[in-house]
Amino acid sequence: MSDGMQELQALVNDYDSYLNRSFNDLWSKVLPDPAALDAFSVVGALLSRQVTLSSQLARSPAAWNGHSAPLFLRAQVDLHITVAWILCDLADRAKKYVLHGLGEEKLLIEQYKNEITENPDTHHREQMEKMIAIKSDWVGSQRNEWMVEVNLGHWAQLNTHGMAKDADCETMYKFAYKPFSQAAHSMWPHVSVYNSKHCKNPLHRHHLIPELFDAPMDVDFLYRSCKYVHRTYESFVDRFGLVLDGPMPLEWWDAYFSSDVEGSDSAESNGSNEA
Amino acid sequence: MNKKAKKGVLSDHQRKGKLLIPPMMQLPNLVETSFVDTKIPELIWISGLFNWTDDRSAVKSVIEFQLACQRATNSEQIPSLSFLSNFDRLSADQKNAILSDSECVQWFELLRKALWHQHALLERYPLAFIFQDRQDFDRDEAVIRLKEDVQDLFDRRSHHATKVQTTAVVGMMAAGKLILNSSINFPDPNRVFDAPDSPEARMVASFVRASLNAGNNMDTDAIVAARWVDDFWKQAFKLEGCS
């Protein structure tokens, strides 16, 4: 293995370990309100999801490029806005989030049932019946299905921009959520750059033609991912008044790249780098 | 309270529902045009003349030839021949008059020599009537020449494109198709050729670009022009694959 590959492997391993430790540290310090356990379940799951996304991206260096990384980063920014907004009014907003999710599943169950009614001989019937059973159990475990409302609008009754403004992260919405959404939704600003090139023939008016590019790997995408974990951690720290034992994500990152790292975890094991 | 209200982004745009309309697009009767799409096929013959003869011959042939055509057809009603498609609007009698007029004929050799590749490659080429039957030709060389004629016009501010546009507009003025109000101070267009970086040359360049933007060939019948323009790009596209 080349030196470069070894360094990369060390970064992935160290970052992944750090995420595990810091997540456990952070969540162990959150004291759920016994009267609002569901709300804590929501933000806890979102926290886990944020860390998982970053960890999964870290473990896939081949995806640290303009084609793939924005798919992770868009999801992370979206998640951060969601969790930051919920934390502003934990019990009420977490409940909305859960009820919307239950309603979406109820609608999907009904659509499966309708599909079976309309096409009773479909090859997928058995699969769909299993899905109905699994999803009905999931919904029923939380709420009687007949009580579940279906909300066809946005769960927060507010769009993402509105949520970001409310949660004081509008800058993140403008400069991260929107640009990464272009990649996630395959919009023109993305595909015209990452999936097209100019034909060099002037007789064709230099039109754009599709091209398969290898986008260069850039560790900056992992840095962004780390930054969004940092922002989510900050939301928890601020909301619940926590103090972590170890460094926050960006502090860990800075320490990792500013010190002469020779072995794994050396950045965090250096006392001077502790937050 | 701070009286200086903070201006939002794009505050000069007009909001219509979810749409933000830029100030210029709020003007009535504004029509979006593309120099590349609509003007290159019209000016391609002048571009070819500049590419395959010297500047002096190119300018003289464009201006003198269209003046000679105007005299030969004995009609001031013919459209501006700076635009290639307008040769298609000449009647058969008018074309015959041009073909038999010695003043016109004297330009034929130069035009044929400079523009043979355009005639050879393009069906329904509006200047085809001044060529004899199509002869054997080197297709690869013809395509290379045509590509150069087109490529050199893509940047309409380039020196080549400015020479072409200036010659087209001066040709229109010489033929009385574009009449300047006496209050307009139009600098010497020769500055485009002998001092292209001079302030006068820049003024000329700006004026000719604006003049060519101003109308669709300065005539009322855009159908023939549109036909040639579409035809040109369709044929050009099929000459070669993407690269």
Short mmCIF file of N, CA and C in Angstrom, two decimals, chain B residues 67-203:
data_model
loop_
_atom_site.label_atom_id
_atom_site.label_comp_id
_atom_site.label_asym_id
_atom_site.label_seq_id
_atom_site.Cartn_x
_atom_site.Cartn_y
_atom_site.Cartn_z
N LEU B 67 -23.51 46.96 -54.24
CA LEU B 67 -23.93 48.18 -54.96
C LEU B 67 -24.15 47.87 -56.44
N ALA B 68 -23.25 47.06 -56.99
CA ALA B 68 -23.40 46.69 -58.41
C ALA B 68 -24.69 45.90 -58.62
N CYS B 69 -24.99 45.02 -57.68
CA CYS B 69 -26.24 44.24 -57.78
C CYS B 69 -27.44 45.16 -57.75
N GLN B 70 -27.35 46.15 -56.88
CA GLN B 70 -28.48 47.08 -56.77
C GLN B 70 -28.68 47.84 -58.08
N ARG B 71 -27.55 48.27 -58.70
CA ARG B 71 -27.65 48.98 -59.97
C ARG B 71 -28.16 48.04 -61.06
N ALA B 72 -27.63 46.81 -61.09
CA ALA B 72 -27.99 45.86 -62.15
C ALA B 72 -29.48 45.52 -62.11
N THR B 73 -29.99 45.40 -60.89
CA THR B 73 -31.42 45.04 -60.77
C THR B 73 -32.29 46.28 -60.92
N ASN B 74 -31.63 47.41 -60.98
CA ASN B 74 -32.34 48.66 -61.18
C ASN B 74 -33.45 48.83 -60.15
N SER B 75 -33.16 48.39 -58.95
CA SER B 75 -34.20 48.46 -57.92
C SER B 75 -33.58 48.82 -56.59
N GLU B 76 -34.12 49.85 -56.01
CA GLU B 76 -33.66 50.19 -54.66
C GLU B 76 -34.47 49.43 -53.63
N GLN B 77 -35.42 48.64 -54.12
CA GLN B 77 -36.29 47.92 -53.20
C GLN B 77 -35.68 46.59 -52.74
N ILE B 78 -34.60 46.17 -53.40
CA ILE B 78 -34.05 44.89 -52.99
C ILE B 78 -33.50 45.02 -51.56
N PRO B 79 -33.61 43.93 -50.82
CA PRO B 79 -33.17 43.99 -49.41
C PRO B 79 -31.65 44.09 -49.31
N SER B 80 -31.18 44.35 -48.12
CA SER B 80 -29.74 44.49 -47.92
C SER B 80 -29.03 43.17 -48.21
N LEU B 81 -28.08 43.25 -49.13
CA LEU B 81 -27.36 42.03 -49.50
C LEU B 81 -26.17 41.75 -48.59
N SER B 82 -26.05 42.52 -47.54
CA SER B 82 -25.05 42.15 -46.53
C SER B 82 -25.44 40.84 -45.88
N PHE B 83 -26.75 40.58 -45.89
CA PHE B 83 -27.26 39.35 -45.28
C PHE B 83 -27.46 38.30 -46.35
N LEU B 84 -26.83 37.17 -46.18
CA LEU B 84 -26.79 36.14 -47.21
C LEU B 84 -28.17 35.69 -47.65
N SER B 85 -29.10 35.55 -46.70
CA SER B 85 -30.42 35.02 -47.06
C SER B 85 -31.15 35.93 -48.03
N ASN B 86 -30.75 37.22 -48.05
CA ASN B 86 -31.49 38.14 -48.92
C ASN B 86 -31.22 37.89 -50.41
N PHE B 87 -30.14 37.17 -50.73
CA PHE B 87 -29.96 36.78 -52.14
C PHE B 87 -31.08 35.83 -52.58
N ASP B 88 -31.65 35.12 -51.60
CA ASP B 88 -32.77 34.23 -51.92
C ASP B 88 -34.04 34.99 -52.23
N ARG B 89 -34.08 36.23 -51.84
CA ARG B 89 -35.29 37.01 -52.07
C ARG B 89 -35.27 37.74 -53.41
N LEU B 90 -34.16 37.60 -54.13
CA LEU B 90 -34.11 38.19 -55.47
C LEU B 90 -34.91 37.30 -56.42
N SER B 91 -35.59 37.94 -57.35
CA SER B 91 -36.36 37.17 -58.34
C SER B 91 -35.40 36.58 -59.37
N ALA B 92 -35.92 35.66 -60.18
CA ALA B 92 -35.09 35.06 -61.23
C ALA B 92 -34.60 36.14 -62.19
N ASP B 93 -35.45 37.09 -62.51
CA ASP B 93 -35.05 38.18 -63.41
C ASP B 93 -33.92 39.01 -62.79
N GLN B 94 -34.05 39.26 -61.52
CA GLN B 94 -33.02 40.07 -60.84
C GLN B 94 -31.69 39.32 -60.83
N LYS B 95 -31.76 38.01 -60.60
CA LYS B 95 -30.52 37.22 -60.60
C LYS B 95 -29.91 37.20 -62.00
N ASN B 96 -30.76 37.07 -63.02
CA ASN B 96 -30.26 37.08 -64.40
C ASN B 96 -29.60 38.41 -64.72
N ALA B 97 -30.21 39.48 -64.22
CA ALA B 97 -29.64 40.81 -64.47
C ALA B 97 -28.24 40.91 -63.84
N ILE B 98 -28.11 40.33 -62.67
CA ILE B 98 -26.80 40.35 -61.98
C ILE B 98 -25.78 39.53 -62.78
N LEU B 99 -26.23 38.37 -63.26
CA LEU B 99 -25.32 37.47 -63.97
C LEU B 99 -24.84 38.05 -65.29
N SER B 100 -25.62 38.98 -65.85
CA SER B 100 -25.22 39.52 -67.15
C SER B 100 -24.66 40.93 -67.04
N ASP B 101 -24.51 41.39 -65.83
CA ASP B 101 -24.01 42.77 -65.65
C ASP B 101 -22.49 42.74 -65.43
N SER B 102 -21.78 43.47 -66.26
CA SER B 102 -20.32 43.39 -66.21
C SER B 102 -19.76 43.88 -64.87
N GLU B 103 -20.40 44.87 -64.28
CA GLU B 103 -19.93 45.40 -62.99
C GLU B 103 -20.04 44.34 -61.88
N CYS B 104 -21.10 43.55 -62.00
CA CYS B 104 -21.28 42.47 -61.03
C CYS B 104 -20.30 41.33 -61.31
N VAL B 105 -20.23 40.99 -62.58
CA VAL B 105 -19.46 39.81 -62.99
C VAL B 105 -17.99 39.94 -62.57
N GLN B 106 -17.49 41.17 -62.55
CA GLN B 106 -16.07 41.34 -62.22
C GLN B 106 -15.74 40.85 -60.80
N TRP B 107 -16.76 40.71 -59.95
CA TRP B 107 -16.50 40.24 -58.58
C TRP B 107 -16.62 38.72 -58.47
N PHE B 108 -17.19 38.11 -59.50
CA PHE B 108 -17.50 36.69 -59.40
C PHE B 108 -16.27 35.82 -59.10
N GLU B 109 -15.19 36.12 -59.80
CA GLU B 109 -14.01 35.26 -59.66
C GLU B 109 -13.51 35.26 -58.20
N LEU B 110 -13.46 36.48 -57.66
CA LEU B 110 -12.99 36.58 -56.27
C LEU B 110 -13.95 35.87 -55.31
N LEU B 111 -15.23 36.09 -55.53
CA LEU B 111 -16.23 35.46 -54.64
C LEU B 111 -16.16 33.93 -54.75
N ARG B 112 -16.05 33.45 -55.98
CA ARG B 112 -16.00 31.99 -56.17
C ARG B 112 -14.74 31.39 -55.53
N LYS B 113 -13.64 32.12 -55.68
CA LYS B 113 -12.38 31.61 -55.16
C LYS B 113 -12.40 31.57 -53.62
N ALA B 114 -13.02 32.57 -53.05
CA ALA B 114 -13.02 32.62 -51.58
C ALA B 114 -14.11 31.75 -50.96
N LEU B 115 -15.19 31.57 -51.70
CA LEU B 115 -16.36 30.94 -51.07
C LEU B 115 -16.72 29.59 -51.68
N TRP B 116 -15.80 28.99 -52.45
CA TRP B 116 -16.13 27.73 -53.12
C TRP B 116 -16.57 26.65 -52.15
N HIS B 117 -15.94 26.65 -50.97
CA HIS B 117 -16.25 25.60 -50.00
C HIS B 117 -17.67 25.74 -49.46
N GLN B 118 -18.13 26.97 -49.29
CA GLN B 118 -19.49 27.16 -48.79
C GLN B 118 -20.49 26.68 -49.83
N HIS B 119 -20.22 27.03 -51.08
CA HIS B 119 -21.10 26.59 -52.17
C HIS B 119 -21.06 25.07 -52.31
N ALA B 120 -19.87 24.50 -52.16
CA ALA B 120 -19.71 23.06 -52.36
C ALA B 120 -20.42 22.25 -51.27
N LEU B 121 -20.38 22.77 -50.05
CA LEU B 121 -20.91 21.97 -48.93
C LEU B 121 -22.39 22.20 -48.66
N LEU B 122 -22.86 23.40 -48.97
CA LEU B 122 -24.20 23.76 -48.50
C LEU B 122 -25.23 23.75 -49.62
N GLU B 123 -26.22 22.92 -49.46
CA GLU B 123 -27.34 22.93 -50.41
C GLU B 123 -28.11 24.24 -50.22
N ARG B 124 -28.73 24.68 -51.29
CA ARG B 124 -29.56 25.89 -51.27
C ARG B 124 -28.76 27.11 -50.78
N TYR B 125 -27.48 27.13 -51.13
CA TYR B 125 -26.61 28.26 -50.75
C TYR B 125 -27.10 29.50 -51.51
N PRO B 126 -27.44 30.56 -50.81
CA PRO B 126 -28.08 31.70 -51.49
C PRO B 126 -27.23 32.34 -52.59
N LEU B 127 -25.91 32.17 -52.53
CA LEU B 127 -25.06 32.74 -53.59
C LEU B 127 -24.75 31.71 -54.68
N ALA B 128 -25.44 30.59 -54.63
CA ALA B 128 -25.15 29.51 -55.59
C ALA B 128 -25.31 29.98 -57.03
N PHE B 129 -26.17 30.95 -57.24
CA PHE B 129 -26.45 31.36 -58.62
C PHE B 129 -25.25 32.01 -59.32
N ILE B 130 -24.26 32.46 -58.56
CA ILE B 130 -23.10 33.05 -59.22
C ILE B 130 -22.01 32.00 -59.51
N PHE B 131 -22.25 30.78 -59.02
CA PHE B 131 -21.29 29.69 -59.28
C PHE B 131 -21.73 28.89 -60.48
N GLN B 132 -20.74 28.28 -61.15
CA GLN B 132 -21.11 27.32 -62.17
C GLN B 132 -21.51 26.02 -61.47
N ASP B 133 -21.74 25.00 -62.25
CA ASP B 133 -22.12 23.72 -61.66
C ASP B 133 -21.09 23.30 -60.62
N ARG B 134 -21.55 22.57 -59.65
CA ARG B 134 -20.66 22.14 -58.58
C ARG B 134 -19.62 21.16 -59.14
N GLN B 135 -18.37 21.42 -58.79
CA GLN B 135 -17.31 20.57 -59.33
C GLN B 135 -16.72 19.71 -58.22
N ASP B 136 -15.86 18.78 -58.62
CA ASP B 136 -15.21 17.95 -57.61
C ASP B 136 -14.45 18.85 -56.63
N PHE B 137 -14.47 18.46 -55.40
CA PHE B 137 -13.76 19.29 -54.41
C PHE B 137 -13.25 18.40 -53.29
N ASP B 138 -12.31 18.95 -52.56
CA ASP B 138 -11.75 18.24 -51.41
C ASP B 138 -12.68 18.52 -50.22
N ARG B 139 -13.46 17.53 -49.86
CA ARG B 139 -14.48 17.75 -48.83
C ARG B 139 -13.85 18.10 -47.48
N ASP B 140 -12.77 17.39 -47.14
CA ASP B 140 -12.14 17.66 -45.84
C ASP B 140 -11.67 19.11 -45.75
N GLU B 141 -11.06 19.56 -46.84
CA GLU B 141 -10.57 20.94 -46.83
C GLU B 141 -11.74 21.91 -46.76
N ALA B 142 -12.80 21.60 -47.48
CA ALA B 142 -13.96 22.49 -47.47
C ALA B 142 -14.56 22.60 -46.08
N VAL B 143 -14.62 21.47 -45.37
CA VAL B 143 -15.19 21.49 -44.02
C VAL B 143 -14.29 22.29 -43.08
N ILE B 144 -12.99 22.10 -43.23
CA ILE B 144 -12.05 22.86 -42.39
C ILE B 144 -12.25 24.37 -42.60
N ARG B 145 -12.39 24.74 -43.87
CA ARG B 145 -12.57 26.18 -44.18
C ARG B 145 -13.89 26.70 -43.61
N LEU B 146 -14.95 25.92 -43.76
CA LEU B 146 -16.25 26.37 -43.25
C LEU B 146 -16.21 26.48 -41.72
N LYS B 147 -15.57 25.52 -41.08
CA LYS B 147 -15.47 25.57 -39.62
C LYS B 147 -14.76 26.84 -39.18
N GLU B 148 -13.73 27.19 -39.94
CA GLU B 148 -12.99 28.41 -39.59
C GLU B 148 -13.88 29.64 -39.75
N ASP B 149 -14.66 29.66 -40.85
CA ASP B 149 -15.56 30.80 -41.08
C ASP B 149 -16.56 30.95 -39.93
N VAL B 150 -17.04 29.82 -39.44
CA VAL B 150 -18.03 29.85 -38.36
C VAL B 150 -17.35 30.19 -37.03
N GLN B 151 -16.27 29.46 -36.74
CA GLN B 151 -15.60 29.64 -35.45
C GLN B 151 -15.19 31.10 -35.23
N ASP B 152 -14.72 31.73 -36.29
CA ASP B 152 -14.21 33.10 -36.14
C ASP B 152 -15.31 34.11 -35.83
N LEU B 153 -16.56 33.69 -35.98
CA LEU B 153 -17.66 34.62 -35.66
C LEU B 153 -18.25 34.38 -34.28
N PHE B 154 -17.85 33.29 -33.63
CA PHE B 154 -18.50 32.94 -32.37
C PHE B 154 -18.35 34.05 -31.32
N ASP B 155 -17.16 34.58 -31.22
CA ASP B 155 -16.96 35.71 -30.31
C ASP B 155 -17.18 36.96 -31.13
N ARG B 156 -18.34 37.55 -30.97
CA ARG B 156 -18.67 38.68 -31.85
C ARG B 156 -17.85 39.93 -31.53
N ARG B 157 -17.07 39.90 -30.47
CA ARG B 157 -16.19 41.03 -30.16
C ARG B 157 -14.77 40.81 -30.67
N SER B 158 -14.52 39.65 -31.25
CA SER B 158 -13.17 39.40 -31.77
C SER B 158 -12.89 40.34 -32.94
N HIS B 159 -11.62 40.48 -33.29
CA HIS B 159 -11.28 41.39 -34.38
C HIS B 159 -11.90 40.93 -35.69
N HIS B 160 -11.82 39.63 -35.94
CA HIS B 160 -12.40 39.11 -37.18
C HIS B 160 -13.91 39.41 -37.23
N ALA B 161 -14.62 39.08 -36.16
CA ALA B 161 -16.07 39.28 -36.15
C ALA B 161 -16.42 40.76 -36.25
N THR B 162 -15.59 41.60 -35.66
CA THR B 162 -15.85 43.04 -35.74
C THR B 162 -15.67 43.53 -37.17
N LYS B 163 -14.64 43.02 -37.84
CA LYS B 163 -14.44 43.41 -39.25
C LYS B 163 -15.65 42.99 -40.08
N VAL B 164 -16.12 41.78 -39.84
CA VAL B 164 -17.26 41.26 -40.60
C VAL B 164 -18.50 42.11 -40.36
N GLN B 165 -18.77 42.38 -39.08
CA GLN B 165 -19.99 43.14 -38.75
C GLN B 165 -19.89 44.58 -39.26
N THR B 166 -18.69 45.15 -39.16
CA THR B 166 -18.52 46.52 -39.65
C THR B 166 -18.76 46.57 -41.15
N THR B 167 -18.21 45.62 -41.85
CA THR B 167 -18.37 45.60 -43.31
C THR B 167 -19.85 45.41 -43.67
N ALA B 168 -20.54 44.57 -42.94
CA ALA B 168 -21.96 44.35 -43.21
C ALA B 168 -22.74 45.64 -43.02
N VAL B 169 -22.47 46.33 -41.93
CA VAL B 169 -23.23 47.55 -41.63
C VAL B 169 -22.85 48.68 -42.61
N VAL B 170 -21.57 48.80 -42.92
CA VAL B 170 -21.16 49.83 -43.88
C VAL B 170 -21.78 49.52 -45.25
N GLY B 171 -21.86 48.25 -45.58
CA GLY B 171 -22.52 47.86 -46.83
C GLY B 171 -23.98 48.28 -46.84
N MET B 172 -24.64 48.11 -45.70
CA MET B 172 -26.05 48.54 -45.60
C MET B 172 -26.16 50.04 -45.76
N MET B 173 -25.20 50.76 -45.16
CA MET B 173 -25.25 52.21 -45.26
C MET B 173 -24.98 52.66 -46.69
N ALA B 174 -24.01 52.01 -47.33
CA ALA B 174 -23.66 52.40 -48.70
C ALA B 174 -24.82 52.15 -49.65
N ALA B 175 -25.56 51.09 -49.37
CA ALA B 175 -26.69 50.75 -50.26
C ALA B 175 -27.97 51.47 -49.86
N GLY B 176 -27.86 52.33 -48.87
CA GLY B 176 -29.03 53.10 -48.45
C GLY B 176 -30.03 52.29 -47.65
N LYS B 177 -29.59 51.17 -47.11
CA LYS B 177 -30.50 50.35 -46.32
C LYS B 177 -30.48 50.74 -44.84
N LEU B 178 -29.47 51.48 -44.50
CA LEU B 178 -29.37 51.99 -43.13
C LEU B 178 -28.97 53.44 -43.24
N ILE B 179 -29.85 54.32 -42.82
CA ILE B 179 -29.59 55.76 -42.96
C ILE B 179 -29.39 56.35 -41.58
N LEU B 180 -28.25 57.00 -41.43
CA LEU B 180 -27.94 57.59 -40.12
C LEU B 180 -28.46 59.01 -40.05
N ASN B 181 -29.04 59.32 -38.93
CA ASN B 181 -29.42 60.69 -38.65
C ASN B 181 -28.15 61.53 -38.60
N SER B 182 -28.23 62.74 -39.12
CA SER B 182 -27.02 63.57 -39.19
C SER B 182 -26.45 63.88 -37.82
N SER B 183 -27.29 63.76 -36.79
CA SER B 183 -26.78 64.07 -35.45
C SER B 183 -25.93 62.93 -34.87
N ILE B 184 -25.97 61.78 -35.56
CA ILE B 184 -25.17 60.65 -35.05
C ILE B 184 -23.74 60.79 -35.53
N ASN B 185 -22.83 60.77 -34.59
CA ASN B 185 -21.43 60.92 -34.92
C ASN B 185 -20.81 59.53 -35.09
N PHE B 186 -20.81 59.08 -36.32
CA PHE B 186 -20.29 57.73 -36.60
C PHE B 186 -18.82 57.85 -36.98
N PRO B 187 -17.92 57.32 -36.15
CA PRO B 187 -16.49 57.47 -36.44
C PRO B 187 -16.10 56.73 -37.72
N ASP B 188 -14.92 57.00 -38.17
CA ASP B 188 -14.42 56.39 -39.40
C ASP B 188 -14.30 54.87 -39.23
N PRO B 189 -15.07 54.08 -39.99
CA PRO B 189 -15.03 52.62 -39.81
C PRO B 189 -13.68 52.00 -40.18
N ASN B 190 -12.87 52.74 -40.94
CA ASN B 190 -11.55 52.21 -41.28
C ASN B 190 -10.68 51.99 -40.05
N ARG B 191 -11.02 52.68 -38.94
CA ARG B 191 -10.23 52.54 -37.72
C ARG B 191 -10.29 51.10 -37.19
N VAL B 192 -11.38 50.40 -37.51
CA VAL B 192 -11.50 49.00 -37.11
C VAL B 192 -10.37 48.17 -37.72
N PHE B 193 -9.94 48.60 -38.90
CA PHE B 193 -8.92 47.83 -39.63
C PHE B 193 -7.51 48.33 -39.32
N ASP B 194 -7.35 49.68 -39.27
CA ASP B 194 -5.98 50.15 -39.10
C ASP B 194 -5.62 50.49 -37.66
N ALA B 195 -6.61 50.62 -36.79
CA ALA B 195 -6.30 50.87 -35.37
C ALA B 195 -7.36 50.21 -34.51
N PRO B 196 -7.39 48.90 -34.50
CA PRO B 196 -8.50 48.18 -33.86
C PRO B 196 -8.64 48.43 -32.36
N ASP B 197 -7.54 48.87 -31.72
CA ASP B 197 -7.64 49.12 -30.28
C ASP B 197 -7.96 50.57 -29.94
N SER B 198 -8.14 51.39 -30.95
CA SER B 198 -8.38 52.82 -30.71
C SER B 198 -9.80 53.04 -30.18
N PRO B 199 -10.01 54.16 -29.49
CA PRO B 199 -11.37 54.46 -29.00
C PRO B 199 -12.37 54.55 -30.15
N GLU B 200 -11.93 55.10 -31.29
CA GLU B 200 -12.85 55.22 -32.43
C GLU B 200 -13.28 53.84 -32.92
N ALA B 201 -12.32 52.92 -32.98
CA ALA B 201 -12.64 51.56 -33.43
C ALA B 201 -13.63 50.91 -32.48
N ARG B 202 -13.43 51.17 -31.20
CA ARG B 202 -14.37 50.58 -30.23
C ARG B 202 -15.76 51.15 -30.39
N MET B 203 -15.82 52.46 -30.70
CA MET B 203 -17.14 53.07 -30.92
C MET B 203 -17.83 52.47 -32.14
#
